[in-house]
């Protein structure tokens, strides 16, 4: 199991996030790939690591789209066929980079635990890592 914690939020925008997504959808964009800087208590997850999750644990597990005043949270499950194809393509790309002897790490078949905000304390994180 791999745990990541969001430490830095993106800067706020005066344009609601759902407006940006509506514009991209209008342009026929089907998939948005977002990368974020991650870390962990034991520094298991480094910034050069790619993780293709097979499942995730998050405080927003039941929510697919959450609209707030100027924020949008989108959780896409890997049951989506296009995301499965994307994950396979990314895995092949990483293997090609490894063949070129580049320092790339890829974790697959892991559970991604997303911990945000104050709902998870350092004490709780420590307990999770010990289990």
Short mmCIF file of N, CA and C in Angstrom, two decimals:
data_model
loop_
_atom_site.label_atom_id
_atom_site.label_comp_id
_atom_site.label_asym_id
_atom_site.label_seq_id
_atom_site.Cartn_x
_atom_site.Cartn_y
_atom_site.Cartn_z
N UNK A 1 0.84 -1.17 0.00
CA UNK A 1 0.00 0.00 0.00
C UNK A 1 0.89 1.24 0.00
N UNK A 2 0.56 2.21 -0.80
CA UNK A 2 1.33 3.43 -0.92
C UNK A 2 0.47 4.58 -0.42
N UNK A 3 1.03 5.44 0.42
CA UNK A 3 0.28 6.57 0.94
C UNK A 3 0.92 7.87 0.50
N UNK A 4 0.13 8.77 -0.03
CA UNK A 4 0.60 10.09 -0.42
C UNK A 4 -0.19 11.13 0.36
N UNK A 5 0.41 12.24 0.62
CA UNK A 5 -0.27 13.31 1.33
C UNK A 5 -0.10 14.60 0.55
N UNK A 6 -1.20 15.28 0.31
CA UNK A 6 -1.15 16.56 -0.39
C UNK A 6 -0.70 17.62 0.60
N UNK A 7 0.40 18.27 0.32
CA UNK A 7 0.94 19.27 1.24
C UNK A 7 0.71 20.69 0.75
N UNK A 8 0.76 20.91 -0.54
CA UNK A 8 0.65 22.26 -1.08
C UNK A 8 -0.52 22.28 -2.06
N UNK A 9 -1.42 23.20 -1.85
CA UNK A 9 -2.56 23.33 -2.75
C UNK A 9 -2.21 24.29 -3.88
N UNK A 10 -2.81 24.08 -5.05
CA UNK A 10 -2.56 25.03 -6.14
C UNK A 10 -3.13 26.40 -5.79
N UNK A 11 -2.60 27.41 -6.44
CA UNK A 11 -3.08 28.77 -6.16
C UNK A 11 -4.53 28.91 -6.59
N UNK A 12 -5.26 29.74 -5.86
CA UNK A 12 -6.68 29.93 -6.16
C UNK A 12 -6.84 30.77 -7.42
N UNK A 13 -7.91 30.51 -8.12
CA UNK A 13 -8.24 31.24 -9.34
C UNK A 13 -9.61 31.87 -9.17
N UNK A 14 -9.81 32.99 -9.82
CA UNK A 14 -11.13 33.62 -9.77
C UNK A 14 -12.10 32.94 -10.73
N UNK A 15 -11.59 32.11 -11.62
CA UNK A 15 -12.43 31.38 -12.56
C UNK A 15 -12.78 30.03 -11.93
N UNK A 16 -14.06 29.72 -11.79
CA UNK A 16 -14.44 28.43 -11.21
C UNK A 16 -13.85 27.27 -12.01
N UNK A 17 -13.36 26.25 -11.32
CA UNK A 17 -12.72 25.12 -11.98
C UNK A 17 -13.67 24.42 -12.95
N UNK A 18 -14.95 24.33 -12.61
CA UNK A 18 -15.88 23.64 -13.50
C UNK A 18 -16.01 24.35 -14.85
N UNK A 19 -15.74 25.64 -14.90
CA UNK A 19 -15.75 26.38 -16.16
C UNK A 19 -14.61 25.89 -17.05
N UNK A 20 -13.43 25.70 -16.47
CA UNK A 20 -12.29 25.20 -17.24
C UNK A 20 -12.57 23.81 -17.79
N UNK A 21 -13.16 22.94 -16.96
CA UNK A 21 -13.45 21.58 -17.41
C UNK A 21 -14.52 21.58 -18.49
N UNK A 22 -15.50 22.47 -18.38
CA UNK A 22 -16.54 22.57 -19.41
C UNK A 22 -15.92 23.01 -20.74
N UNK A 23 -14.97 23.94 -20.69
CA UNK A 23 -14.30 24.40 -21.91
C UNK A 23 -13.50 23.27 -22.54
N UNK A 24 -12.78 22.51 -21.73
CA UNK A 24 -12.01 21.39 -22.25
C UNK A 24 -12.92 20.32 -22.86
N UNK A 25 -14.04 20.06 -22.20
CA UNK A 25 -15.00 19.09 -22.74
C UNK A 25 -15.54 19.57 -24.08
N UNK A 26 -15.81 20.86 -24.20
CA UNK A 26 -16.29 21.44 -25.45
C UNK A 26 -15.26 21.26 -26.57
N UNK A 27 -13.98 21.25 -26.21
CA UNK A 27 -12.90 21.05 -27.18
C UNK A 27 -12.64 19.57 -27.45
N UNK A 28 -13.51 18.70 -26.93
CA UNK A 28 -13.44 17.24 -27.11
C UNK A 28 -12.28 16.59 -26.37
N UNK A 29 -11.79 17.22 -25.31
CA UNK A 29 -10.76 16.60 -24.48
C UNK A 29 -11.41 15.47 -23.70
N UNK A 30 -10.84 14.27 -23.76
CA UNK A 30 -11.43 13.12 -23.09
C UNK A 30 -10.75 12.78 -21.77
N UNK A 31 -9.44 13.01 -21.69
CA UNK A 31 -8.70 12.64 -20.49
C UNK A 31 -7.76 13.76 -20.11
N UNK A 32 -7.71 14.08 -18.83
CA UNK A 32 -6.76 15.06 -18.30
C UNK A 32 -5.83 14.31 -17.36
N UNK A 33 -4.54 14.41 -17.61
CA UNK A 33 -3.56 13.76 -16.75
C UNK A 33 -2.96 14.83 -15.86
N UNK A 34 -3.06 14.64 -14.57
CA UNK A 34 -2.53 15.61 -13.62
C UNK A 34 -1.46 14.95 -12.76
N UNK A 35 -0.36 15.63 -12.58
CA UNK A 35 0.72 15.14 -11.73
C UNK A 35 0.86 16.07 -10.55
N UNK A 36 1.17 15.52 -9.41
CA UNK A 36 1.40 16.35 -8.23
C UNK A 36 2.65 15.86 -7.52
N UNK A 37 3.25 16.76 -6.78
CA UNK A 37 4.43 16.41 -5.99
C UNK A 37 3.95 15.65 -4.77
N UNK A 38 4.59 14.54 -4.49
CA UNK A 38 4.16 13.72 -3.36
C UNK A 38 5.34 13.45 -2.44
N UNK A 39 5.02 13.10 -1.23
CA UNK A 39 6.05 12.66 -0.28
C UNK A 39 5.38 11.76 0.73
N UNK A 40 6.16 11.15 1.57
CA UNK A 40 5.61 10.30 2.62
C UNK A 40 6.48 10.43 3.85
N UNK A 41 5.97 9.93 4.96
CA UNK A 41 6.74 10.02 6.21
C UNK A 41 8.09 9.34 6.09
N UNK A 42 8.12 8.21 5.43
CA UNK A 42 9.38 7.47 5.30
C UNK A 42 10.08 7.75 3.99
N UNK A 43 9.61 8.76 3.27
CA UNK A 43 10.17 9.12 1.96
C UNK A 43 10.20 7.92 1.01
N UNK A 44 9.20 7.06 1.13
CA UNK A 44 9.08 5.92 0.22
C UNK A 44 8.72 6.42 -1.17
N UNK A 45 7.84 7.39 -1.21
CA UNK A 45 7.40 7.96 -2.48
C UNK A 45 8.22 9.20 -2.78
N UNK A 46 9.02 9.12 -3.82
CA UNK A 46 9.86 10.26 -4.21
C UNK A 46 9.23 10.94 -5.41
N UNK A 47 9.69 12.13 -5.70
CA UNK A 47 9.06 12.92 -6.77
C UNK A 47 9.27 12.32 -8.16
N UNK A 48 10.20 11.38 -8.32
CA UNK A 48 10.43 10.77 -9.63
C UNK A 48 9.66 9.47 -9.80
N UNK A 49 8.82 9.14 -8.85
CA UNK A 49 8.10 7.87 -8.87
C UNK A 49 6.75 8.02 -9.56
N UNK A 50 6.43 7.08 -10.41
CA UNK A 50 5.11 7.02 -11.02
C UNK A 50 4.36 5.86 -10.39
N UNK A 51 3.12 6.07 -10.03
CA UNK A 51 2.32 5.02 -9.40
C UNK A 51 1.03 4.84 -10.19
N UNK A 52 0.84 3.64 -10.72
CA UNK A 52 -0.43 3.30 -11.38
C UNK A 52 -1.24 2.52 -10.36
N UNK A 53 -2.21 3.19 -9.78
CA UNK A 53 -2.97 2.56 -8.70
C UNK A 53 -3.94 1.53 -9.24
N UNK A 54 -4.20 0.52 -8.42
CA UNK A 54 -5.27 -0.41 -8.75
C UNK A 54 -6.50 -0.12 -7.90
N UNK A 55 -6.31 0.63 -6.82
CA UNK A 55 -7.42 1.09 -5.99
C UNK A 55 -6.93 2.28 -5.18
N UNK A 56 -7.85 2.98 -4.54
CA UNK A 56 -7.44 4.12 -3.74
C UNK A 56 -8.31 4.24 -2.50
N UNK A 57 -7.73 4.84 -1.48
CA UNK A 57 -8.44 5.15 -0.24
C UNK A 57 -8.34 6.65 -0.08
N UNK A 58 -9.47 7.32 -0.03
CA UNK A 58 -9.49 8.77 0.06
C UNK A 58 -10.71 9.21 0.86
N UNK A 59 -10.63 10.34 1.53
CA UNK A 59 -11.80 10.84 2.24
C UNK A 59 -12.99 11.10 1.32
N UNK A 60 -12.75 11.22 0.03
CA UNK A 60 -13.81 11.51 -0.93
C UNK A 60 -14.13 10.30 -1.81
N UNK A 61 -14.04 9.11 -1.26
CA UNK A 61 -14.21 7.90 -2.05
C UNK A 61 -15.53 7.86 -2.81
N UNK A 62 -16.60 8.31 -2.20
CA UNK A 62 -17.92 8.20 -2.83
C UNK A 62 -18.21 9.34 -3.80
N UNK A 63 -17.39 10.34 -3.82
CA UNK A 63 -17.68 11.51 -4.65
C UNK A 63 -16.88 11.45 -5.95
N UNK A 64 -17.57 11.55 -7.05
CA UNK A 64 -16.87 11.60 -8.34
C UNK A 64 -16.57 13.04 -8.73
N UNK A 65 -17.50 13.91 -8.48
CA UNK A 65 -17.30 15.33 -8.73
C UNK A 65 -17.77 16.11 -7.51
N UNK A 66 -16.93 16.94 -6.99
CA UNK A 66 -17.31 17.77 -5.85
C UNK A 66 -17.10 19.22 -6.27
N UNK A 67 -18.18 19.98 -6.34
CA UNK A 67 -18.07 21.38 -6.70
C UNK A 67 -18.08 22.21 -5.42
N UNK A 68 -17.10 23.04 -5.26
CA UNK A 68 -17.08 23.99 -4.16
C UNK A 68 -16.96 25.37 -4.79
N UNK A 69 -16.78 26.39 -4.01
CA UNK A 69 -16.83 27.75 -4.55
C UNK A 69 -15.90 27.95 -5.74
N UNK A 70 -14.61 27.69 -5.60
CA UNK A 70 -13.68 27.85 -6.71
C UNK A 70 -12.82 26.61 -6.91
N UNK A 71 -13.30 25.46 -6.48
CA UNK A 71 -12.49 24.25 -6.60
C UNK A 71 -13.33 23.12 -7.18
N UNK A 72 -12.66 22.21 -7.84
CA UNK A 72 -13.33 21.02 -8.36
C UNK A 72 -12.44 19.83 -8.06
N UNK A 73 -13.00 18.82 -7.46
CA UNK A 73 -12.25 17.61 -7.18
C UNK A 73 -12.84 16.51 -8.05
N UNK A 74 -12.03 15.87 -8.85
CA UNK A 74 -12.49 14.80 -9.72
C UNK A 74 -11.72 13.54 -9.37
N UNK A 75 -12.45 12.49 -9.06
CA UNK A 75 -11.81 11.21 -8.77
C UNK A 75 -12.24 10.25 -9.87
N UNK A 76 -11.29 9.79 -10.65
CA UNK A 76 -11.60 8.88 -11.74
C UNK A 76 -11.15 7.48 -11.36
N UNK A 77 -12.05 6.55 -11.43
CA UNK A 77 -11.69 5.17 -11.10
C UNK A 77 -11.04 4.47 -12.26
N UNK A 78 -10.25 3.46 -11.97
CA UNK A 78 -9.58 2.73 -13.04
C UNK A 78 -10.49 1.71 -13.70
N UNK A 79 -11.79 1.74 -13.38
CA UNK A 79 -12.73 0.88 -14.08
C UNK A 79 -13.09 1.48 -15.44
N UNK A 80 -12.77 2.74 -15.62
CA UNK A 80 -13.02 3.41 -16.89
C UNK A 80 -12.10 2.80 -17.95
N UNK A 81 -12.65 2.22 -19.04
CA UNK A 81 -11.81 1.55 -20.05
C UNK A 81 -10.72 2.44 -20.63
N UNK A 82 -11.00 3.73 -20.84
CA UNK A 82 -9.98 4.60 -21.42
C UNK A 82 -8.83 4.79 -20.44
N UNK A 83 -9.10 4.79 -19.14
CA UNK A 83 -8.03 4.92 -18.16
C UNK A 83 -7.19 3.66 -18.08
N UNK A 84 -7.80 2.50 -18.30
CA UNK A 84 -7.03 1.26 -18.34
C UNK A 84 -6.06 1.28 -19.51
N UNK A 85 -6.53 1.76 -20.66
CA UNK A 85 -5.64 1.87 -21.83
C UNK A 85 -4.52 2.88 -21.57
N UNK A 86 -4.87 3.98 -20.91
CA UNK A 86 -3.87 4.99 -20.59
C UNK A 86 -2.82 4.42 -19.63
N UNK A 87 -3.25 3.68 -18.64
CA UNK A 87 -2.32 3.07 -17.68
C UNK A 87 -1.39 2.09 -18.39
N UNK A 88 -1.93 1.30 -19.31
CA UNK A 88 -1.10 0.35 -20.05
C UNK A 88 -0.09 1.08 -20.92
N UNK A 89 -0.53 2.17 -21.57
CA UNK A 89 0.39 2.96 -22.39
C UNK A 89 1.51 3.55 -21.54
N UNK A 90 1.15 4.09 -20.37
CA UNK A 90 2.15 4.69 -19.49
C UNK A 90 3.14 3.64 -18.99
N UNK A 91 2.65 2.46 -18.66
CA UNK A 91 3.54 1.38 -18.22
C UNK A 91 4.52 1.00 -19.32
N UNK A 92 4.04 0.93 -20.56
CA UNK A 92 4.94 0.63 -21.70
C UNK A 92 5.97 1.74 -21.89
N UNK A 93 5.55 2.99 -21.74
CA UNK A 93 6.47 4.11 -21.90
C UNK A 93 7.56 4.08 -20.83
N UNK A 94 7.20 3.74 -19.61
CA UNK A 94 8.19 3.66 -18.53
C UNK A 94 9.16 2.52 -18.80
N UNK A 95 8.66 1.38 -19.28
CA UNK A 95 9.54 0.26 -19.60
C UNK A 95 10.53 0.65 -20.71
N UNK A 96 10.07 1.43 -21.69
CA UNK A 96 10.97 1.90 -22.76
C UNK A 96 12.05 2.81 -22.19
N UNK A 97 11.69 3.66 -21.25
CA UNK A 97 12.68 4.53 -20.61
C UNK A 97 13.69 3.72 -19.80
N UNK A 98 13.20 2.67 -19.14
CA UNK A 98 14.11 1.79 -18.39
C UNK A 98 15.09 1.09 -19.33
N UNK A 99 14.61 0.72 -20.52
CA UNK A 99 15.47 0.07 -21.51
C UNK A 99 16.59 1.01 -21.95
N UNK A 100 16.33 2.31 -21.89
CA UNK A 100 17.36 3.31 -22.22
C UNK A 100 18.22 3.64 -21.00
N UNK A 101 18.06 2.87 -19.94
CA UNK A 101 18.82 3.03 -18.68
C UNK A 101 18.56 4.37 -18.01
N UNK A 102 17.35 4.85 -18.11
CA UNK A 102 16.98 6.07 -17.40
C UNK A 102 16.48 5.70 -16.01
N UNK A 103 16.70 6.59 -15.07
CA UNK A 103 16.31 6.34 -13.68
C UNK A 103 14.82 6.64 -13.50
N UNK A 104 14.00 5.67 -13.84
CA UNK A 104 12.55 5.83 -13.72
C UNK A 104 12.02 4.69 -12.87
N UNK A 105 11.13 5.01 -11.94
CA UNK A 105 10.50 3.97 -11.12
C UNK A 105 9.02 3.96 -11.40
N UNK A 106 8.45 2.78 -11.44
CA UNK A 106 7.02 2.64 -11.65
C UNK A 106 6.48 1.60 -10.67
N UNK A 107 5.49 1.99 -9.90
CA UNK A 107 4.81 1.05 -9.01
C UNK A 107 3.47 0.72 -9.64
N UNK A 108 3.14 -0.55 -9.66
CA UNK A 108 1.84 -0.98 -10.17
C UNK A 108 1.18 -1.88 -9.14
N UNK A 109 -0.11 -2.08 -9.32
CA UNK A 109 -0.90 -2.94 -8.43
C UNK A 109 -0.76 -2.52 -6.98
N UNK A 110 -0.81 -1.23 -6.74
CA UNK A 110 -0.73 -0.68 -5.38
C UNK A 110 -2.06 -0.01 -5.04
N UNK A 111 -2.29 0.14 -3.75
CA UNK A 111 -3.44 0.92 -3.29
C UNK A 111 -2.94 2.30 -2.92
N UNK A 112 -3.57 3.30 -3.45
CA UNK A 112 -3.17 4.68 -3.21
C UNK A 112 -4.02 5.26 -2.09
N UNK A 113 -3.38 5.68 -1.02
CA UNK A 113 -4.08 6.31 0.09
C UNK A 113 -3.84 7.80 0.04
N UNK A 114 -4.89 8.58 -0.12
CA UNK A 114 -4.76 10.03 -0.21
C UNK A 114 -5.19 10.63 1.11
N UNK A 115 -4.28 11.36 1.74
CA UNK A 115 -4.58 11.97 3.03
C UNK A 115 -4.48 13.47 2.88
N UNK A 116 -5.56 14.17 3.15
CA UNK A 116 -5.59 15.62 2.97
C UNK A 116 -6.05 16.31 4.23
N UNK A 117 -5.57 17.51 4.40
CA UNK A 117 -6.07 18.37 5.46
C UNK A 117 -5.76 17.89 6.86
N UNK A 118 -6.57 18.36 7.78
CA UNK A 118 -6.32 18.08 9.19
C UNK A 118 -6.98 16.80 9.67
N UNK A 119 -7.73 16.12 8.81
CA UNK A 119 -8.42 14.93 9.27
C UNK A 119 -7.47 13.77 9.57
N UNK A 120 -6.24 13.84 9.08
CA UNK A 120 -5.25 12.82 9.38
C UNK A 120 -4.08 13.45 10.11
N UNK A 121 -3.83 12.99 11.29
CA UNK A 121 -2.71 13.53 12.07
C UNK A 121 -1.47 12.70 11.81
N UNK A 122 -0.33 13.22 12.23
CA UNK A 122 0.92 12.49 12.10
C UNK A 122 0.85 11.18 12.87
N UNK A 123 0.18 11.20 14.02
CA UNK A 123 0.02 9.99 14.82
C UNK A 123 -0.75 8.92 14.03
N UNK A 124 -1.80 9.34 13.35
CA UNK A 124 -2.59 8.41 12.55
C UNK A 124 -1.75 7.88 11.39
N UNK A 125 -1.00 8.76 10.74
CA UNK A 125 -0.14 8.32 9.64
C UNK A 125 0.87 7.29 10.12
N UNK A 126 1.46 7.52 11.29
CA UNK A 126 2.43 6.58 11.83
C UNK A 126 1.80 5.22 12.07
N UNK A 127 0.58 5.21 12.58
CA UNK A 127 -0.13 3.95 12.82
C UNK A 127 -0.37 3.22 11.50
N UNK A 128 -0.77 3.95 10.47
CA UNK A 128 -1.01 3.34 9.17
C UNK A 128 0.26 2.71 8.63
N UNK A 129 1.39 3.39 8.76
CA UNK A 129 2.65 2.86 8.23
C UNK A 129 3.10 1.61 8.98
N UNK A 130 2.76 1.50 10.26
CA UNK A 130 3.18 0.33 11.04
C UNK A 130 2.36 -0.90 10.73
N UNK A 131 1.19 -0.74 10.14
CA UNK A 131 0.32 -1.89 9.87
C UNK A 131 0.68 -2.59 8.59
#
